[in-house]
mmCIF file of C-alpha atoms and ligand atoms in Angstrom:
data_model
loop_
_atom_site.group_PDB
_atom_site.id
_atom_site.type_symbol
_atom_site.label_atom_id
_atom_site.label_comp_id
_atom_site.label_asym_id
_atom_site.label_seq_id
_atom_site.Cartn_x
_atom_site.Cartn_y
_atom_site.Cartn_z
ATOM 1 C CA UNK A 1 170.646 95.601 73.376
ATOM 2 C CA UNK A 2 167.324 96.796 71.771
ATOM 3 C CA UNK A 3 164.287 96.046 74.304
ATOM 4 C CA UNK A 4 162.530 93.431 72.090
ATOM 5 C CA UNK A 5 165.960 91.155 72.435
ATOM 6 C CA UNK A 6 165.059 91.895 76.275
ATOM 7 C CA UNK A 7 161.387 90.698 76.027
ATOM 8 C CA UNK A 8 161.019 86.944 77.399
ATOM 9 C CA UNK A 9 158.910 85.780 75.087
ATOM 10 C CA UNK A 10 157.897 82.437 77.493
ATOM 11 C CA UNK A 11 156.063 85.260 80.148
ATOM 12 C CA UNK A 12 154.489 88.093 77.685
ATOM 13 C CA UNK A 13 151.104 89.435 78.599
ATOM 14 C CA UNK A 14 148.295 87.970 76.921
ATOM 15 C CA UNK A 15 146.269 91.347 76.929
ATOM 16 C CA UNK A 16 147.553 94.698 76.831
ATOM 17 C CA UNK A 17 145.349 97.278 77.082
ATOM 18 C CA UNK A 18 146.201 101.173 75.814
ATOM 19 C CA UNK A 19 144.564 104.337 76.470
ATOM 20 C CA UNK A 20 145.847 106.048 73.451
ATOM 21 C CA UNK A 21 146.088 110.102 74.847
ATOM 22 C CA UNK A 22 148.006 112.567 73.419
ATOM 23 C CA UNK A 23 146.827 113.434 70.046
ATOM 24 C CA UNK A 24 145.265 116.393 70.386
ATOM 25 C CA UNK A 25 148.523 118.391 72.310
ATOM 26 C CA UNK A 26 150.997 116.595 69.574
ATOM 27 C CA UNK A 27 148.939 118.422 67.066
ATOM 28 C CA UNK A 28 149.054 121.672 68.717
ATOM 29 C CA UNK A 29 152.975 121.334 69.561
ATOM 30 C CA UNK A 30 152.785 121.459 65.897
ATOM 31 C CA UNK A 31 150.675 124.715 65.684
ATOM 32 C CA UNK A 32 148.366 122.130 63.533
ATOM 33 C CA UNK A 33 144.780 121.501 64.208
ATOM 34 C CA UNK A 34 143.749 118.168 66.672
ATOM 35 C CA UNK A 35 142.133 116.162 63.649
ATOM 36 C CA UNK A 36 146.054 115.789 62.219
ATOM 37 C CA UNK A 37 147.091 114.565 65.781
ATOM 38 C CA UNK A 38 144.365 111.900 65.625
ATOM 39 C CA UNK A 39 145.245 111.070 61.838
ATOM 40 C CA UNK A 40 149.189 110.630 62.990
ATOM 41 C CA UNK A 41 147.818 108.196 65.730
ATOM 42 C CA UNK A 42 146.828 106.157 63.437
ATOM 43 C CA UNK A 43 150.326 105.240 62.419
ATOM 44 C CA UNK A 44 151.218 104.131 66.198
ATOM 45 C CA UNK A 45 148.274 102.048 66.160
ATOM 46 C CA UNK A 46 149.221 100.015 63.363
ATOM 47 C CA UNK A 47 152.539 99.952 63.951
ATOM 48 C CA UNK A 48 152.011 98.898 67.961
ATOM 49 C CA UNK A 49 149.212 96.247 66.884
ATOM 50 C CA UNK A 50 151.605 94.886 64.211
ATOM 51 C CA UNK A 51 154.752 94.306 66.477
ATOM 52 C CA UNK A 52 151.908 92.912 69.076
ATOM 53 C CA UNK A 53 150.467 90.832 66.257
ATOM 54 C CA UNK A 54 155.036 89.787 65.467
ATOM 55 C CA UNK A 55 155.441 89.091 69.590
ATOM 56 C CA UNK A 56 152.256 86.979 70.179
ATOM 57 C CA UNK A 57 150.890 88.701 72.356
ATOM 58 C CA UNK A 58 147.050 87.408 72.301
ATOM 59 C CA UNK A 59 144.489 90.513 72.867
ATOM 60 C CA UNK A 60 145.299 93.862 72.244
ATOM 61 C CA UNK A 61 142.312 96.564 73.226
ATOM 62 C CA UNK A 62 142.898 100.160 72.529
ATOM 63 C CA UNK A 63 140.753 102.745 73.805
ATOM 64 C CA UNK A 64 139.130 104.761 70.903
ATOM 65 C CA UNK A 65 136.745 106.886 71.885
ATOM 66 C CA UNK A 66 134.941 106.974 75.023
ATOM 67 C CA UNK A 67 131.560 107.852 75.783
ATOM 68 C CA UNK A 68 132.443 111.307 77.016
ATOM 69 C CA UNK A 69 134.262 112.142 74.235
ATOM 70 C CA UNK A 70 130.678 112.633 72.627
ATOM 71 C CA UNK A 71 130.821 116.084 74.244
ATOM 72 C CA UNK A 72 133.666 116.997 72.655
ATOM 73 C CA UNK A 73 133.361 119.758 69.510
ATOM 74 C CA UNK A 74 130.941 118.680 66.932
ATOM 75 C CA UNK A 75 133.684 118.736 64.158
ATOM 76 C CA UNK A 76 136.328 117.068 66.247
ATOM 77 C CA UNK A 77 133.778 114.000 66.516
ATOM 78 C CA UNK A 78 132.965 113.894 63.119
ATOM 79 C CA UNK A 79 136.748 113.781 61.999
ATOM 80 C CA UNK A 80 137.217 110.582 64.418
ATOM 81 C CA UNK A 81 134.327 109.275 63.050
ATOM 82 C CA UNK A 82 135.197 109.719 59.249
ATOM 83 C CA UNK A 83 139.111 108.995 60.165
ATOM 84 C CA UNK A 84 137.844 105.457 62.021
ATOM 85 C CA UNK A 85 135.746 104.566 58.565
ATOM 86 C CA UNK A 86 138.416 104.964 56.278
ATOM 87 C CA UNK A 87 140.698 103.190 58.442
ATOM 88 C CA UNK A 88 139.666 100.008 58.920
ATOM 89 C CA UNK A 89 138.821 100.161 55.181
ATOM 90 C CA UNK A 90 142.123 100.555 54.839
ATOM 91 C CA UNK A 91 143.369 98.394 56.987
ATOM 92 C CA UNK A 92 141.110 95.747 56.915
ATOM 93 C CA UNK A 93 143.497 93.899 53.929
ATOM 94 C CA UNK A 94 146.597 94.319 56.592
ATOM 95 C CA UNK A 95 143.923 92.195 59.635
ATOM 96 C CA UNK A 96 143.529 89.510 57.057
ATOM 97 C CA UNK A 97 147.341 88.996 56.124
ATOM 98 C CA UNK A 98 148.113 89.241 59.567
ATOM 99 C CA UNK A 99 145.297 86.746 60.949
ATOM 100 C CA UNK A 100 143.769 89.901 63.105
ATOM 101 C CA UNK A 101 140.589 89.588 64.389
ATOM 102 C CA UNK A 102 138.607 92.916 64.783
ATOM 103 C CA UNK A 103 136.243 93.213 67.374
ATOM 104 C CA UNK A 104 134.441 96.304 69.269
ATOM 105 C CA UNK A 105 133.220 96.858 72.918
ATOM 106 C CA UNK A 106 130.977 100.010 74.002
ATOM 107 C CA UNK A 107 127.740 101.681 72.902
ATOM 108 C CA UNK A 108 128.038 100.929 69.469
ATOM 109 C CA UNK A 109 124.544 101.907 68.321
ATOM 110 C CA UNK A 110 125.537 105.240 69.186
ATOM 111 C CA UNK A 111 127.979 105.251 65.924
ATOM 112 C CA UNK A 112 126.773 107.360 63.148
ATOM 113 C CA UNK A 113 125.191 104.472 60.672
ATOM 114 C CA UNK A 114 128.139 104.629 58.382
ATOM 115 C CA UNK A 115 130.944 103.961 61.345
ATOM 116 C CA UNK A 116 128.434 101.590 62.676
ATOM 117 C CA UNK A 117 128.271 99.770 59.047
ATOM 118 C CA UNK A 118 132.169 99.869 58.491
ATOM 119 C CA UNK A 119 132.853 98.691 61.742
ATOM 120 C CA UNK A 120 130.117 95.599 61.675
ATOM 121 C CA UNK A 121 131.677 94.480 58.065
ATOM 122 C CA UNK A 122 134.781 94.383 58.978
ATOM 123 C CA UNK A 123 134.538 92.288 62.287
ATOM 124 C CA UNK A 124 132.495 90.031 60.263
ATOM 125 C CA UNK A 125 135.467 89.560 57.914
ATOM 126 C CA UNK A 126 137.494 88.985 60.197
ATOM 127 C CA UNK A 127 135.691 86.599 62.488
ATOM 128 C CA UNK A 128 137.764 83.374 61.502
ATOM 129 C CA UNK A 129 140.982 84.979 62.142
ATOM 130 C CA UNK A 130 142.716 83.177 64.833
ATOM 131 C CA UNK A 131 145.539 85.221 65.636
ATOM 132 C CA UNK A 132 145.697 88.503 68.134
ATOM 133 C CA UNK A 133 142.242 89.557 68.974
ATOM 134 C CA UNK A 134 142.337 93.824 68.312
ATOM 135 C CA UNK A 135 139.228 95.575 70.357
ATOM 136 C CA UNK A 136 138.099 98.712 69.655
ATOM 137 C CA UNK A 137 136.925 100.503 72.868
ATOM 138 C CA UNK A 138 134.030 102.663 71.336
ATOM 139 C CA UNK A 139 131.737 104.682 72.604
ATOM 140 C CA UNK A 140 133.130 103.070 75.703
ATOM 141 C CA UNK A 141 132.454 104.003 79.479
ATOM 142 C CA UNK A 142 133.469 101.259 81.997
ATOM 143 C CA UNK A 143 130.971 102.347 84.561
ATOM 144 C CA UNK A 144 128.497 101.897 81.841
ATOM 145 C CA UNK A 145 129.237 98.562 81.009
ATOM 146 C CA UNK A 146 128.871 97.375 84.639
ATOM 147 C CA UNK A 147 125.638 98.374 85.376
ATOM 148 C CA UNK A 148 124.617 97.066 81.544
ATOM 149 C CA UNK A 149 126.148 93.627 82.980
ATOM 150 C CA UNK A 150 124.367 94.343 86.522
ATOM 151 C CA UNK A 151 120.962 95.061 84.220
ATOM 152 C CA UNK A 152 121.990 91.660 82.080
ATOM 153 C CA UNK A 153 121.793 89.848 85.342
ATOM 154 C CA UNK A 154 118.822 91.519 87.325
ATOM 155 C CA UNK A 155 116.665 90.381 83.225
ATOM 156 C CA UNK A 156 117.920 87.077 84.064
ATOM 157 C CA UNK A 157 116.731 86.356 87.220
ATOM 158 C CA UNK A 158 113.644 87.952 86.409
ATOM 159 C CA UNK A 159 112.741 85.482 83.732
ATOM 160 C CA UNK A 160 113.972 82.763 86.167
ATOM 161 C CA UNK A 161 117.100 81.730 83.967
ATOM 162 C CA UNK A 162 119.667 82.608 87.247
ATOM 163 C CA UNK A 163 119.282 82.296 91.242
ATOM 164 C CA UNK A 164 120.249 85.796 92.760
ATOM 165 C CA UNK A 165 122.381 83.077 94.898
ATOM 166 C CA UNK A 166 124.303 83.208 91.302
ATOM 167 C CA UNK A 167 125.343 86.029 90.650
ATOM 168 C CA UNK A 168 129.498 85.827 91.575
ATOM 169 C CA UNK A 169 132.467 87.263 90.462
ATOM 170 C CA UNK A 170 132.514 84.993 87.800
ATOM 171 C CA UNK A 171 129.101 85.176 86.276
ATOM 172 C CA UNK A 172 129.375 89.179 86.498
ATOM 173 C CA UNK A 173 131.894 88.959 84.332
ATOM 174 C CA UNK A 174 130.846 86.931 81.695
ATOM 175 C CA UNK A 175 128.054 89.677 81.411
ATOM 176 C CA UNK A 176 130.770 92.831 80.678
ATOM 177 C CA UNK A 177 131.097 93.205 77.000
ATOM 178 C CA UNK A 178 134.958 91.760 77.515
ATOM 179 C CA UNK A 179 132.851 88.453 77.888
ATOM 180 C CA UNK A 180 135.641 85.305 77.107
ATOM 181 C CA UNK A 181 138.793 87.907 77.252
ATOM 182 C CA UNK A 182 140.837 87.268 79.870
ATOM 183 C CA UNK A 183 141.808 90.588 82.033
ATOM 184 C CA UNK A 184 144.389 92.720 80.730
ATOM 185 C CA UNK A 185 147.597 92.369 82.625
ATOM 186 C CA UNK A 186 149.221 95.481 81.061
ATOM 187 C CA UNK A 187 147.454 98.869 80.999
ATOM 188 C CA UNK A 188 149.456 101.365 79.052
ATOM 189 C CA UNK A 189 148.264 105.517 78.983
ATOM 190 C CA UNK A 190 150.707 107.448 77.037
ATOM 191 C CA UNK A 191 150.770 111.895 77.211
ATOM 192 C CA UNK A 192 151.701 112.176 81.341
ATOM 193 C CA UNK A 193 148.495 111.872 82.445
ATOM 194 C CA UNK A 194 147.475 109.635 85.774
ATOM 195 C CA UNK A 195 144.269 108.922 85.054
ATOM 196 C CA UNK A 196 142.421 105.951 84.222
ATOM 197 C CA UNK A 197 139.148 107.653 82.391
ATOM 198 C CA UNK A 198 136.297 105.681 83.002
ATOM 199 C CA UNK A 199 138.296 102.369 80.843
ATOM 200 C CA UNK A 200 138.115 98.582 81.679
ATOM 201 C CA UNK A 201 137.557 99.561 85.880
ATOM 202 C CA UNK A 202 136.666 95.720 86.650
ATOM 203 C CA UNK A 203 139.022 94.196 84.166
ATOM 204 C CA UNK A 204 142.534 96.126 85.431
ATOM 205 C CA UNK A 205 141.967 95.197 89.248
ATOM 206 C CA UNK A 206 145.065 93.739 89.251
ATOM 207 C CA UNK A 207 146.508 94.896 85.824
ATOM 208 C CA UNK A 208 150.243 96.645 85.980
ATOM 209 C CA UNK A 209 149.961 100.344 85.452
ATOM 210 C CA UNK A 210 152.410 101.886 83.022
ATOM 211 C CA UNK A 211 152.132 105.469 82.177
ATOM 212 C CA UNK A 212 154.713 107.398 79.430
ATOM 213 C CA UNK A 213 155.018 110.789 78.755
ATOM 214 C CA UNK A 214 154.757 110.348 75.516
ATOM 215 C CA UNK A 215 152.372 111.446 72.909
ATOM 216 C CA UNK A 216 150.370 109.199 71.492
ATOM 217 C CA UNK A 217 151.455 109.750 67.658
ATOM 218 C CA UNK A 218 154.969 109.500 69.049
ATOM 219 C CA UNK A 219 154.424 105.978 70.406
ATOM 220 C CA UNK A 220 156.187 103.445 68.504
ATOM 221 C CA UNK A 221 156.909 99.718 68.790
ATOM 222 C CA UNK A 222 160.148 100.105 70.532
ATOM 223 C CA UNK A 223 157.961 102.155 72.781
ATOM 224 C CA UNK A 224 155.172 98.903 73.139
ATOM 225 C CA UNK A 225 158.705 96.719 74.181
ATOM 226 C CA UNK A 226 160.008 99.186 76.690
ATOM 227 C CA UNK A 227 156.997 98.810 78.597
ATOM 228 C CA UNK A 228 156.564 95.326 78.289
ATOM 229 C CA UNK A 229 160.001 94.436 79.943
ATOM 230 C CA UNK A 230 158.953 97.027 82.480
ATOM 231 C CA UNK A 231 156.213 94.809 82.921
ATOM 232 C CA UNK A 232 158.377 92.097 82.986
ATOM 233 C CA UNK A 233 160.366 92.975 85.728
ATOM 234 C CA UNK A 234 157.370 93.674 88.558
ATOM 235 C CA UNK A 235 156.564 90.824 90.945
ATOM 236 C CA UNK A 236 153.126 90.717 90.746
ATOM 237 C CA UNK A 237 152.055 89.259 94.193
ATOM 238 C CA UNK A 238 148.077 89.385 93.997
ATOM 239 C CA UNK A 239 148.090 90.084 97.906
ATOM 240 C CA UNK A 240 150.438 87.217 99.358
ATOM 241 C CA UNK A 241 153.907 88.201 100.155
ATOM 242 C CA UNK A 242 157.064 87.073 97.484
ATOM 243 C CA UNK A 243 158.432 84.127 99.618
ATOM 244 C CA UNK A 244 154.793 82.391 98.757
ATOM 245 C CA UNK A 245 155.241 83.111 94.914
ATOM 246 C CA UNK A 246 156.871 80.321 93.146
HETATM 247 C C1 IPE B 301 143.326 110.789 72.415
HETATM 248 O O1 IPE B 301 143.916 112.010 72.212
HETATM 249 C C2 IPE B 301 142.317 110.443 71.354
HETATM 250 C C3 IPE B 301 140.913 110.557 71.778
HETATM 251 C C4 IPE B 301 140.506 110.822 72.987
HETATM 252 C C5 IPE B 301 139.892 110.369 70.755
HETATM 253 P P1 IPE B 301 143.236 113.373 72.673
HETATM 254 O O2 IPE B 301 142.358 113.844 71.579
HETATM 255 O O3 IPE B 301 142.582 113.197 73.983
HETATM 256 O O4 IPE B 301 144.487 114.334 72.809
HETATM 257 P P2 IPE B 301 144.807 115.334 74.001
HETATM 258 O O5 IPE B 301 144.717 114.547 75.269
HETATM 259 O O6 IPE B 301 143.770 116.397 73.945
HETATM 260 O O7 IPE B 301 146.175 115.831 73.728
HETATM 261 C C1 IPE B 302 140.640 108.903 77.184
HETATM 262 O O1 IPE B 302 141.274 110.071 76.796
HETATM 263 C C2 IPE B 302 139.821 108.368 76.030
HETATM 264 C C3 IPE B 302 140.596 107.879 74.882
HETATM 265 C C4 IPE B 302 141.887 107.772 74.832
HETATM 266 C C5 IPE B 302 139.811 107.468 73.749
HETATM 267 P P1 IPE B 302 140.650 111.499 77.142
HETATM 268 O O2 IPE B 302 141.575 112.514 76.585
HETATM 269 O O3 IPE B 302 139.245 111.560 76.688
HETATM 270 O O4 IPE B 302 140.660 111.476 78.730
HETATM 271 P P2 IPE B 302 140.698 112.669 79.781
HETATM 272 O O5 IPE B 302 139.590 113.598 79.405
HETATM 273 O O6 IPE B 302 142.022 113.325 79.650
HETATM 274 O O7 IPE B 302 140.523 112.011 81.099
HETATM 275 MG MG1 MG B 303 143.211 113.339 75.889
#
């Protein structure tokens, strides 16, 4: 039995989140340079988001590009840059047919104009989709967004629109840019490593970890349903003890 006959469809996670890693080595194993790893990742992505569109599963939100990766070599950020354009202007025909909405979370002014442009259009086109929400983590540092949401709140009170009193779990979060997502309950990070890299800190505190060795460019759908009946078969307790679940 394949693992998507394994899948209960009745108790799939609404959000999965993915820190796509890999790219880079898969290139190299290759003795090609890291721009064709990140070019081949593009193929997982549409295939994962597809099968995820297929499954129903609700939010999908892939980490892109984080705000370190700034720092990386000048012509290894252009290439992501260039490769991100002329993908979702490629794709953007597949979001509509498949009811995909696009949508972005990070520093996006910090795009070059033309990413930033792209990017903008083709949320915008895809605004009245109503089927899986896809996010774009861009420019994205979690410890970033918190103390943008922690400024959010501090301009609030200031101008007398919130009592310090307030400020709770709940009104914190509707101040992260994952404002109206609901947390993910699936984080996948593909290539071995252990490491969560500065994505979605407040929003996995009680996600399900799942790490593959796999490359990212390697990472297929079949892949995507392996971990979700991994998922599937953790009791997730949320601190009481299993003879109180149910
Ligand atoms: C992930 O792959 C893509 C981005 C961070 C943009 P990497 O480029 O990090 O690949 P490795 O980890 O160096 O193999
Ligand atoms: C995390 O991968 C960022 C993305 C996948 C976009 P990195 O390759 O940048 O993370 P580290 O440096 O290994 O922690
Ligand atoms: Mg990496």
């Amino acid at each position: 039995m394949g693992y998507k006959e394994q899948i209960d469809i009745s108790r799939l996670p609404q959000h999965i989140a993915i820190i796509m890693d890999g790219n880079g080595r898969w290139a190299k194993e290759k003795g090609k340079l890291r721009v064709f790893g990140h070019k081949n990742g593009v193929v997982s992505v549409r295939d994962v988001v597809e099968a995820s569109a297929e499954l129903g599963i609700k939010y999908v939100t892939l980490y892109t590009f984080s705000s370190e990766n700034w720092n990386r070599p000048r012509l290894e950020v252009a290439a992501i840059m260039e490769l991100m354009i002329s993908t979702i202007n490629k794709e953007i025909g597949r979001f509509m047919q498949n009811n995909i909405r696009l949508n972005a979370i990070g520093d996006l002014e910090m795009l070059p104009e033309k990413a930033y442009n792209e990017l903008t259009g083709a949320i915008k086109k895809t605004e009245h989709n109503t089927g899986l929400v896809l996010t774009l983590a861009l420019s994205y540092s979690s410890r970033r967004e918190i103390v943008h949401a922690a400024r959010s709140l501090a301009c609030k009170v200031q101008r007398g629109e919130l009592k310090p009193e307030d400020i709770n779990e709940e009104t914190f979060k509707d101040n992260l840019y994952t404002d109206g997502m609901p947390d993910p309950e699936l984080l996948i990070r593909t290539s071995g490593e252990y490491r969560i890299s500065n994505y979605l800190l407040w929003q996995i505190a009680y996600a399900e970890l799942y790490f593959t060795s796999k490359l990212w460019p390697d990472f297929r759908r079949e892949d995507l349903f392996e971990a979700i009946v991994d998922y599937q078969k953790r009791e997730r307790r949320f601190g009481l003890i299993s003879e109180q679940l149910n």
